[in-house]
PDB file of C-alpha atoms in Angstrom:
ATOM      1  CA  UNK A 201    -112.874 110.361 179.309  1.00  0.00           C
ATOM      2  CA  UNK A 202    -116.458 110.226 180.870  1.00  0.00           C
ATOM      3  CA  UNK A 203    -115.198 106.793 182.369  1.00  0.00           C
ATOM      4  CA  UNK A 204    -112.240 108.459 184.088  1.00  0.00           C
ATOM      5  CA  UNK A 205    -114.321 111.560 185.105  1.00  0.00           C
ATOM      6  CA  UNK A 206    -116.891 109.586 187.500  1.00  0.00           C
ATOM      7  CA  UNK A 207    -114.184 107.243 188.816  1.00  0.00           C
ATOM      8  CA  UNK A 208    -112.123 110.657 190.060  1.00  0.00           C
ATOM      9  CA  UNK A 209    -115.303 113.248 191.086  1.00  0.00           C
ATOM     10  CA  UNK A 210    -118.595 111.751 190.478  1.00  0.00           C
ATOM     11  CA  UNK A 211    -117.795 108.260 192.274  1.00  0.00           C
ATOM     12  CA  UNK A 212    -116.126 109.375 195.703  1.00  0.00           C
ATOM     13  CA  UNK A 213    -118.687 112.386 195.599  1.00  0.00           C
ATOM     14  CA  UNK A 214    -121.723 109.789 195.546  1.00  0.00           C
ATOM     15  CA  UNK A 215    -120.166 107.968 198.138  1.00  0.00           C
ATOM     16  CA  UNK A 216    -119.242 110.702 200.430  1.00  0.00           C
ATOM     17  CA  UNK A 217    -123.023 112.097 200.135  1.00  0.00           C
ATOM     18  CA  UNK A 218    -124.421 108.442 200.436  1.00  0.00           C
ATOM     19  CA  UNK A 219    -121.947 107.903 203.774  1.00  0.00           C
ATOM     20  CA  UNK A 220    -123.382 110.959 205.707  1.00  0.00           C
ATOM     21  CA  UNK A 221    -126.960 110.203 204.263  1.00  0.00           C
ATOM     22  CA  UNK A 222    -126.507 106.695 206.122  1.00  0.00           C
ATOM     23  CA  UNK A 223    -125.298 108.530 209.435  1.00  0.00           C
ATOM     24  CA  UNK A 224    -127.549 111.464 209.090  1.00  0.00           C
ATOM     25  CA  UNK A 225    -130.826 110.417 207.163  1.00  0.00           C
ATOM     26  CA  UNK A 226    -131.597 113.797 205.761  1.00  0.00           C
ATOM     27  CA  UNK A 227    -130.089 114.708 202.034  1.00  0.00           C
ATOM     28  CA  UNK A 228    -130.183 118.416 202.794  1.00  0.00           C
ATOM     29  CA  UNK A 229    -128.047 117.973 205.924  1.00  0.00           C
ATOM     30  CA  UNK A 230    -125.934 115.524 203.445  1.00  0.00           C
ATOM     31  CA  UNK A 231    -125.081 118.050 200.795  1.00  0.00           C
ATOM     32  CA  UNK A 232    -124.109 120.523 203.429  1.00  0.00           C
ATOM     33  CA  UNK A 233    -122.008 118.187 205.326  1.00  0.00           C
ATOM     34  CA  UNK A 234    -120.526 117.039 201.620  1.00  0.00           C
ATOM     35  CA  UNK A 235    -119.808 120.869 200.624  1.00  0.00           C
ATOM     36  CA  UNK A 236    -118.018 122.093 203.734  1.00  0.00           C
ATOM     37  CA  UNK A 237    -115.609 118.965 203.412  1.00  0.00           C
ATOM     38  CA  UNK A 238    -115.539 119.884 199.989  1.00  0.00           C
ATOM     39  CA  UNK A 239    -114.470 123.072 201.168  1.00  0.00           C
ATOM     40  CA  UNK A 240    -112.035 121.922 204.094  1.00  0.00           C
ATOM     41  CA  UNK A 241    -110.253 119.647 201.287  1.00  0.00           C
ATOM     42  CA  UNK A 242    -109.827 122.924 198.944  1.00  0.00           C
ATOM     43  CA  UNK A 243    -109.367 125.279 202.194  1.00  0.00           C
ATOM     44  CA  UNK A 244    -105.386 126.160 200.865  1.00  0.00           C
ATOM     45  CA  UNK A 245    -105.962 126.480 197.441  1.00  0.00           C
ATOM     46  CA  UNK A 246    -109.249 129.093 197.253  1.00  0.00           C
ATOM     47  CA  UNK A 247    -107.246 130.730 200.519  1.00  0.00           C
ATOM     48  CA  UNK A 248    -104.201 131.087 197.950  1.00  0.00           C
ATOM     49  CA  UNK A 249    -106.703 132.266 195.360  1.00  0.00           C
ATOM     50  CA  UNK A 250    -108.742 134.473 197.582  1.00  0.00           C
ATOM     51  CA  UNK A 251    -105.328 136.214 198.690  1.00  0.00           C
ATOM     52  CA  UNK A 252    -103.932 136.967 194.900  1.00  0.00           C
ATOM     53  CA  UNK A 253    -107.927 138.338 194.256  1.00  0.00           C
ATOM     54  CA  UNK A 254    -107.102 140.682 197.353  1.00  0.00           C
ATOM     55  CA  UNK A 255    -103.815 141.966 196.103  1.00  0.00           C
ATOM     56  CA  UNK A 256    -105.291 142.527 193.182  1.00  0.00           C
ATOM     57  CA  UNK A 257    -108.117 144.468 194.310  1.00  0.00           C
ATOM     58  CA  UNK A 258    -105.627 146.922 196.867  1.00  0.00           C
ATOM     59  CA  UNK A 259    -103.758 147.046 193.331  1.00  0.00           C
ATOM     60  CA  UNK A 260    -106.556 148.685 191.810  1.00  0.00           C
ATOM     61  CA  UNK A 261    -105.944 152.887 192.379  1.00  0.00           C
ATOM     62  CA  UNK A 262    -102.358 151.789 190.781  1.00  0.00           C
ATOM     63  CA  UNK A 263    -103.564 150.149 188.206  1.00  0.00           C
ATOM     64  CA  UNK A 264    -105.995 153.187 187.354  1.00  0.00           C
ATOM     65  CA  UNK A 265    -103.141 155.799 187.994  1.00  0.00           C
ATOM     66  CA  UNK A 266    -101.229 153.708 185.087  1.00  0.00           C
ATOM     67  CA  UNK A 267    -103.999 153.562 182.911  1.00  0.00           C
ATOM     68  CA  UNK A 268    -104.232 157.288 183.028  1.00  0.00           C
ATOM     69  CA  UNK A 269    -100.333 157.910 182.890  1.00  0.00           C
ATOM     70  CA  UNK A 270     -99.971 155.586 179.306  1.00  0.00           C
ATOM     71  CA  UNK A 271    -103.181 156.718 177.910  1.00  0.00           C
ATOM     72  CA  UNK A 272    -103.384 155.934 174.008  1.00  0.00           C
ATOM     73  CA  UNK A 273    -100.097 153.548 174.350  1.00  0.00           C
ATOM     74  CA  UNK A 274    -101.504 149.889 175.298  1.00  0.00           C
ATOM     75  CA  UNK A 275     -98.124 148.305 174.752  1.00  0.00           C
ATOM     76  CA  UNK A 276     -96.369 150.832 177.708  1.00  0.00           C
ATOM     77  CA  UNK A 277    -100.022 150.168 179.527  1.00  0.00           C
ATOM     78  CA  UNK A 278     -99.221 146.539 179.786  1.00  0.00           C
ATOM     79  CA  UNK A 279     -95.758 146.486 180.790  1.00  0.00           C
ATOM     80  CA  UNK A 280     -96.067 149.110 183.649  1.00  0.00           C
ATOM     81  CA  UNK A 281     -98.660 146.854 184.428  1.00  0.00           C
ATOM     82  CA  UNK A 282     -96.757 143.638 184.565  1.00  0.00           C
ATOM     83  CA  UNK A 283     -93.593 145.312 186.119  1.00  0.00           C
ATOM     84  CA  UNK A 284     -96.044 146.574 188.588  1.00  0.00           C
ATOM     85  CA  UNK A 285     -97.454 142.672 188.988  1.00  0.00           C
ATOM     86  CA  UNK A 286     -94.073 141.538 189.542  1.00  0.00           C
ATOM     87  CA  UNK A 287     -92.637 144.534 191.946  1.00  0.00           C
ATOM     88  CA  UNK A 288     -96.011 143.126 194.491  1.00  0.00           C
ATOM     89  CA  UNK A 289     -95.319 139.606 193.840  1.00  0.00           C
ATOM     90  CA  UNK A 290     -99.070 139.393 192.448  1.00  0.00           C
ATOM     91  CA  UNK A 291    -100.295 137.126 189.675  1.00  0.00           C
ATOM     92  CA  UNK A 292    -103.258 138.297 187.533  1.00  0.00           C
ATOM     93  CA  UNK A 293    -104.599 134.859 187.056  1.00  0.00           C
ATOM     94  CA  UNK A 294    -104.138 133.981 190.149  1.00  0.00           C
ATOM     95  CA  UNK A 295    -107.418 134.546 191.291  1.00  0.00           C
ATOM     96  CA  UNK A 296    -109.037 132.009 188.603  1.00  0.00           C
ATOM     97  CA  UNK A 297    -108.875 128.662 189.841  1.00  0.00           C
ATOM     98  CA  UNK A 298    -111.760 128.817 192.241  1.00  0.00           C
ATOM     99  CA  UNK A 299    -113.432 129.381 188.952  1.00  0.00           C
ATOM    100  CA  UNK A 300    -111.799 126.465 187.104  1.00  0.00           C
ATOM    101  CA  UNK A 301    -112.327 123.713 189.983  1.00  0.00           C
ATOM    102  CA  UNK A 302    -115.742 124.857 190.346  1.00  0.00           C
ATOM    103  CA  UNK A 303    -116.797 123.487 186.971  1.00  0.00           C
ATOM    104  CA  UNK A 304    -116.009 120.178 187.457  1.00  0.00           C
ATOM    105  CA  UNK A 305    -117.128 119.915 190.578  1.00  0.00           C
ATOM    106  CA  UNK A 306    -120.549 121.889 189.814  1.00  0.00           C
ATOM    107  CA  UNK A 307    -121.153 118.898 186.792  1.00  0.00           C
ATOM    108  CA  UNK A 308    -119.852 116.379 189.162  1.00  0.00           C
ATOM    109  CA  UNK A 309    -122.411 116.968 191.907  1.00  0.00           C
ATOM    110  CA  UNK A 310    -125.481 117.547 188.618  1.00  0.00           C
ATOM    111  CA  UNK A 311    -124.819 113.639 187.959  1.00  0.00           C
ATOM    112  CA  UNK A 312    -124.408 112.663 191.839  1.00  0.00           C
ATOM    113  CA  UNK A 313    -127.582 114.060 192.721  1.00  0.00           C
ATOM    114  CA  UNK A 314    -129.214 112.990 189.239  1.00  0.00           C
ATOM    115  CA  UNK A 315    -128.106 109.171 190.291  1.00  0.00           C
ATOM    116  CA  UNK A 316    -128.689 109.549 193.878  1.00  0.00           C
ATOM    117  CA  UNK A 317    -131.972 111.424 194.022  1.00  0.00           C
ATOM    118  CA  UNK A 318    -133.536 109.330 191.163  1.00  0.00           C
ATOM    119  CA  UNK A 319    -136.442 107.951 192.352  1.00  0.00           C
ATOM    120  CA  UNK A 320    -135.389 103.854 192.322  1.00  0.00           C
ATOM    121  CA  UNK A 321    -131.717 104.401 191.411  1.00  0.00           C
ATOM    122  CA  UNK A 322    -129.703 101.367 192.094  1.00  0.00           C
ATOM    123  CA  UNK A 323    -126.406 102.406 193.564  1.00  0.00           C
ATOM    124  CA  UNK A 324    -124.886  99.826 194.696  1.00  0.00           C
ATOM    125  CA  UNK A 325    -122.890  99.333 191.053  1.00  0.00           C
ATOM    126  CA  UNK A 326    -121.602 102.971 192.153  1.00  0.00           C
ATOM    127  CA  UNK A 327    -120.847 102.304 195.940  1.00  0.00           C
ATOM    128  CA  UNK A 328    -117.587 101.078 197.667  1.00  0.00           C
ATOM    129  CA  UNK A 329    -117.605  98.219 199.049  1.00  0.00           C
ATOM    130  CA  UNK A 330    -117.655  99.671 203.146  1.00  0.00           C
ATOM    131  CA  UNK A 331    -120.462 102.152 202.526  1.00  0.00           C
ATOM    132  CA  UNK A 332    -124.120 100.855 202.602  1.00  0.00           C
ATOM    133  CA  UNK A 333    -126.771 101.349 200.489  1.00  0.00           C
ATOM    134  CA  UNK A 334    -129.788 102.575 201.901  1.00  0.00           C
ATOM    135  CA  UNK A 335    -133.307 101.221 201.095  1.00  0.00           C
ATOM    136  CA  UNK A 336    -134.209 104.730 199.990  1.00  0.00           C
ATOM    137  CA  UNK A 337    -133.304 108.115 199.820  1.00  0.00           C
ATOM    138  CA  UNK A 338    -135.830 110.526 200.474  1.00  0.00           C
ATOM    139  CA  UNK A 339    -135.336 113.631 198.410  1.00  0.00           C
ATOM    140  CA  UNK A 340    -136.578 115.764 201.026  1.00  0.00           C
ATOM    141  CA  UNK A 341    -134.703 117.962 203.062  1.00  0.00           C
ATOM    142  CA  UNK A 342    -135.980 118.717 206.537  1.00  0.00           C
ATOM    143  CA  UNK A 343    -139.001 116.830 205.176  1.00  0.00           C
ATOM    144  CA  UNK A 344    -140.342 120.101 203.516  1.00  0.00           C
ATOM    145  CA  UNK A 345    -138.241 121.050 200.249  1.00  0.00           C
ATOM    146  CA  UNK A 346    -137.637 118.513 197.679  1.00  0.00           C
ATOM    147  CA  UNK A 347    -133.842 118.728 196.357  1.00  0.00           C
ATOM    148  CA  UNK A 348    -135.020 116.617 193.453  1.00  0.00           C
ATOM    149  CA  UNK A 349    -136.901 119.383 191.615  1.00  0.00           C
ATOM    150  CA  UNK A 350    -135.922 122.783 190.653  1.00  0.00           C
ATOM    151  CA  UNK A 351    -136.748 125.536 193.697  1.00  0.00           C
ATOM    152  CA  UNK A 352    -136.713 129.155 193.422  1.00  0.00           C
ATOM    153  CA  UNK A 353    -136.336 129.846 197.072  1.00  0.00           C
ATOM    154  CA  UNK A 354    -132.784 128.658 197.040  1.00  0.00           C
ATOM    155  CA  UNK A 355    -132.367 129.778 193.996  1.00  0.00           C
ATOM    156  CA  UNK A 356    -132.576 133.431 195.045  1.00  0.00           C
ATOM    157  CA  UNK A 357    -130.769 132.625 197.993  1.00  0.00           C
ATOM    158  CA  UNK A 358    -128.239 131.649 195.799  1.00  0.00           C
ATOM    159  CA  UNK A 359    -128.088 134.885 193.610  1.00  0.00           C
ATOM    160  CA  UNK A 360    -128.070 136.892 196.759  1.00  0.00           C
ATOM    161  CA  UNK A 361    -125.276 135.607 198.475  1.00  0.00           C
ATOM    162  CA  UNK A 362    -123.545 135.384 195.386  1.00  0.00           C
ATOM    163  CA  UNK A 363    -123.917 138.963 195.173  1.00  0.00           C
ATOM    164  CA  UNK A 364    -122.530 139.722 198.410  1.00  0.00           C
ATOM    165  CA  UNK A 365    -119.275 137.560 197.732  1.00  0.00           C
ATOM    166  CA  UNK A 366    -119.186 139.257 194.425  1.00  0.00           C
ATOM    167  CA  UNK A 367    -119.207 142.947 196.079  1.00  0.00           C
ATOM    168  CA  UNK A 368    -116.455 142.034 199.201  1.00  0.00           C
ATOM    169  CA  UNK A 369    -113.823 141.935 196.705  1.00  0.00           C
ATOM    170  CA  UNK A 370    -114.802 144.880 194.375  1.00  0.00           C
ATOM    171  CA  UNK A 371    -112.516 147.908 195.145  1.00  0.00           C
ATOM    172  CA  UNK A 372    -114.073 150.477 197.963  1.00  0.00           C
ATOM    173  CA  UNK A 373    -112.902 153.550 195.387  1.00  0.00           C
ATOM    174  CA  UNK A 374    -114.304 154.105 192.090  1.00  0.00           C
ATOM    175  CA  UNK A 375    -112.190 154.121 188.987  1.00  0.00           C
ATOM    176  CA  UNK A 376    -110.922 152.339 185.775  1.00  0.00           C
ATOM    177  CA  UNK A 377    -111.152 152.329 182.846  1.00  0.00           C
ATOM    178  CA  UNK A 378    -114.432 151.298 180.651  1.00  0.00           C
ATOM    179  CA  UNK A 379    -113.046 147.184 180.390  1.00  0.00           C
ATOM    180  CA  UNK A 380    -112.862 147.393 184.125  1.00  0.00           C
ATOM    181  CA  UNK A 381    -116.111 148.773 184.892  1.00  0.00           C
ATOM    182  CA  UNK A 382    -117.436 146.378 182.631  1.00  0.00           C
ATOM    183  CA  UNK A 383    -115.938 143.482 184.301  1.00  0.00           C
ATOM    184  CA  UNK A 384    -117.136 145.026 187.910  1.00  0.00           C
ATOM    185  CA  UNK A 385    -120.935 145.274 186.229  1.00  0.00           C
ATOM    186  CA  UNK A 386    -121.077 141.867 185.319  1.00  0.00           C
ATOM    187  CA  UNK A 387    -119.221 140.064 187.830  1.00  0.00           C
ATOM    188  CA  UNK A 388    -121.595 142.164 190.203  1.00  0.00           C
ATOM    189  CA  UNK A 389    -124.235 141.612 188.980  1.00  0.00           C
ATOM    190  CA  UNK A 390    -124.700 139.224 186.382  1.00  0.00           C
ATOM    191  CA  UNK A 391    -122.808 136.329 187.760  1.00  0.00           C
ATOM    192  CA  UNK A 392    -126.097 136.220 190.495  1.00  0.00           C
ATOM    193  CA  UNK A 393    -129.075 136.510 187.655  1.00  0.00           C
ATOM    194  CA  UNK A 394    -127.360 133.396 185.972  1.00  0.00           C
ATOM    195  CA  UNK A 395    -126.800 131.910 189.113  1.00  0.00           C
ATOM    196  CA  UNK A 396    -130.629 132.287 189.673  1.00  0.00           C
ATOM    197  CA  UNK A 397    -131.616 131.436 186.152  1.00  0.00           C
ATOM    198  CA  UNK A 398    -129.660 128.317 185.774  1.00  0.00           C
ATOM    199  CA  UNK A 399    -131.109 127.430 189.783  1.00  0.00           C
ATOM    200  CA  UNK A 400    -134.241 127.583 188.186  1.00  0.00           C
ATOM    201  CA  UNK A 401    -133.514 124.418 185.800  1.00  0.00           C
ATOM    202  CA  UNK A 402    -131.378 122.104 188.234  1.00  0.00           C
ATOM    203  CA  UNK A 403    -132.333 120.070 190.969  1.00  0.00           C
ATOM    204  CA  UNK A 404    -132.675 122.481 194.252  1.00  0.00           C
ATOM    205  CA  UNK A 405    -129.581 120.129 195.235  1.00  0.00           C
ATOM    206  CA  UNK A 406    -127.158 122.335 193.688  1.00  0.00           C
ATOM    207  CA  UNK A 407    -128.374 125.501 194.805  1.00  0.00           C
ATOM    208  CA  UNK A 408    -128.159 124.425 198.088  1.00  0.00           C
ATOM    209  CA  UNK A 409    -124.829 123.439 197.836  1.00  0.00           C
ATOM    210  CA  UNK A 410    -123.638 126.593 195.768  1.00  0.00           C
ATOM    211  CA  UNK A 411    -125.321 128.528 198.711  1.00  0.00           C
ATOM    212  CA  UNK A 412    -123.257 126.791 201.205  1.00  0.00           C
ATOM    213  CA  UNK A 413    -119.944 127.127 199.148  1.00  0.00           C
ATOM    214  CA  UNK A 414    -120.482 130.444 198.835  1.00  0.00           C
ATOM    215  CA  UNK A 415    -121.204 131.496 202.773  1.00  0.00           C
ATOM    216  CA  UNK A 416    -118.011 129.533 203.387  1.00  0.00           C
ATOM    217  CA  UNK A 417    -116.585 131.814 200.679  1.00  0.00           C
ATOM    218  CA  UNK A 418    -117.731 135.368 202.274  1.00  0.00           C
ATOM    219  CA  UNK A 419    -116.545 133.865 206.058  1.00  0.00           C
ATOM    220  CA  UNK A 420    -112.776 132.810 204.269  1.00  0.00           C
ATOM    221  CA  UNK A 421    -112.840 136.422 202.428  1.00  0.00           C
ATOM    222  CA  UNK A 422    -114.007 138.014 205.321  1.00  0.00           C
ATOM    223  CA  UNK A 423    -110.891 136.310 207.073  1.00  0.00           C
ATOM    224  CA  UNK A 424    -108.811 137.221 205.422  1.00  0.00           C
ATOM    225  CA  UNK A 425    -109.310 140.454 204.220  1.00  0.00           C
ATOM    226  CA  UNK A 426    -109.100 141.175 208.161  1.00  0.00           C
ATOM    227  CA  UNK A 427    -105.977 139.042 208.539  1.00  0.00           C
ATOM    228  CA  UNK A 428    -103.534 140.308 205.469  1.00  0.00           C
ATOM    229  CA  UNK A 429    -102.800 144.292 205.261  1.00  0.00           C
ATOM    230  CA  UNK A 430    -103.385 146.163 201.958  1.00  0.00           C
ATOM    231  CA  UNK A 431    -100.768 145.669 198.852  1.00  0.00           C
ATOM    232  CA  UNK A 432    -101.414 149.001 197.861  1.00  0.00           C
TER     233      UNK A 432
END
């Protein structure tokens, strides 16, 4: 299983980082190059998710007035609910799998910058045959931060603008129920003190790229919550 892992992510993710790195000799400016065609490759899928998390969010004062209307009765709760899913053309898990392709990718990119910031790594066992293997690569970006150690600056960074994607797609109204609130509290604001926390323990590699991934992340929100009119 771990085999078939690196030969689908970690592999062509090494290789793709190593192939800027030879172009552009700076691993910072490699890892952001690597995440936004990360991002261009997944551009239709998190747009699709991104959309459904939209629709969901306008959704929200119905959802509430339904909540209120079945009061005590779960069962009539749920399927006003899912007739109400269905009347919209909305999907309540559709707004998951940026969540469930950002796992692999996020252990993916641990090993790839394990292996390819490790001080006297051998990669050519890893490499394709048309991509080069540098003498060395310096762990350094813009000669000042080393993405080889744990940093704290980007992992703030991080939590930050984690917090601001967080917030563009919480309803502008109050409301819900006590579950929802919940759900609003920690997807507000816990989601950014783990992302800082676990920052703290990585290589400054991944911050950096989940701060890129996430700027892309607010601009494509931004987009389209400008671009596609309210469900609601």
């Amino acid at each position: 299983m771990a085999h078939i892992f690196n030969l689908i992510l970690v592999q062509p993710l090494l290789n793709l980082m190593v192939l800027v790195y030879n172009l552009v000799p700076d691993i910072g400016v490699a890892i952001i190059v690597l995440t936004l065609i990360i991002r261009a490759l997944l551009l239709p899928s998190f747009g699709k998710s991104l959309r459904a998390q939209k629709q969901m969010t306008d959704l929200q004062p119905k959802l509430n007035a339904l909540r209120e209307q079945h009061k005590g009765n779960k069962e009539a709760e749920a399927r006003a609910m899912m007739e109400l899913y269905r009347e919209h053309k909305v999907s309540p898990f559709g707004s998951c799998l940026p969540l469930l392709i950002q796992i692999p990718l996020l252990i993916a990119l641990y090993r790839v910058f394990i292996v390819g910031l490790g001080s006297g790594a051998d990669l050519n066992p890893l490499l394709y045959s048309f991509v080069h293997a540098p003498a060395h690569i310096s762990p350094y970006f813009l000669k000042v931060i080393d993405l080889s150690k744990p940093s704290i600056v980007f992992g703030i960074i991080a939590g930050i603008a984690q917090f601001f994607q967080s917030k563009m797609m919480l309803p502008k109204a109050g409301g819900g129920d006590a579950t929802t609130k919940a759900l609003q509290f920690q997807t507000l604001y816990f989601l950014p003190l783990i992302t800082i926390l676990f920052s703290l323990r990585l290589p400054a590699g991944l911050p950096l790229y989940w701060i890129v991934t996430t700027l892309f992340a607010v601009g494509q929100q931004y987009y389209i919550m400008k671009t596609n009119p309210t469900t609601a």
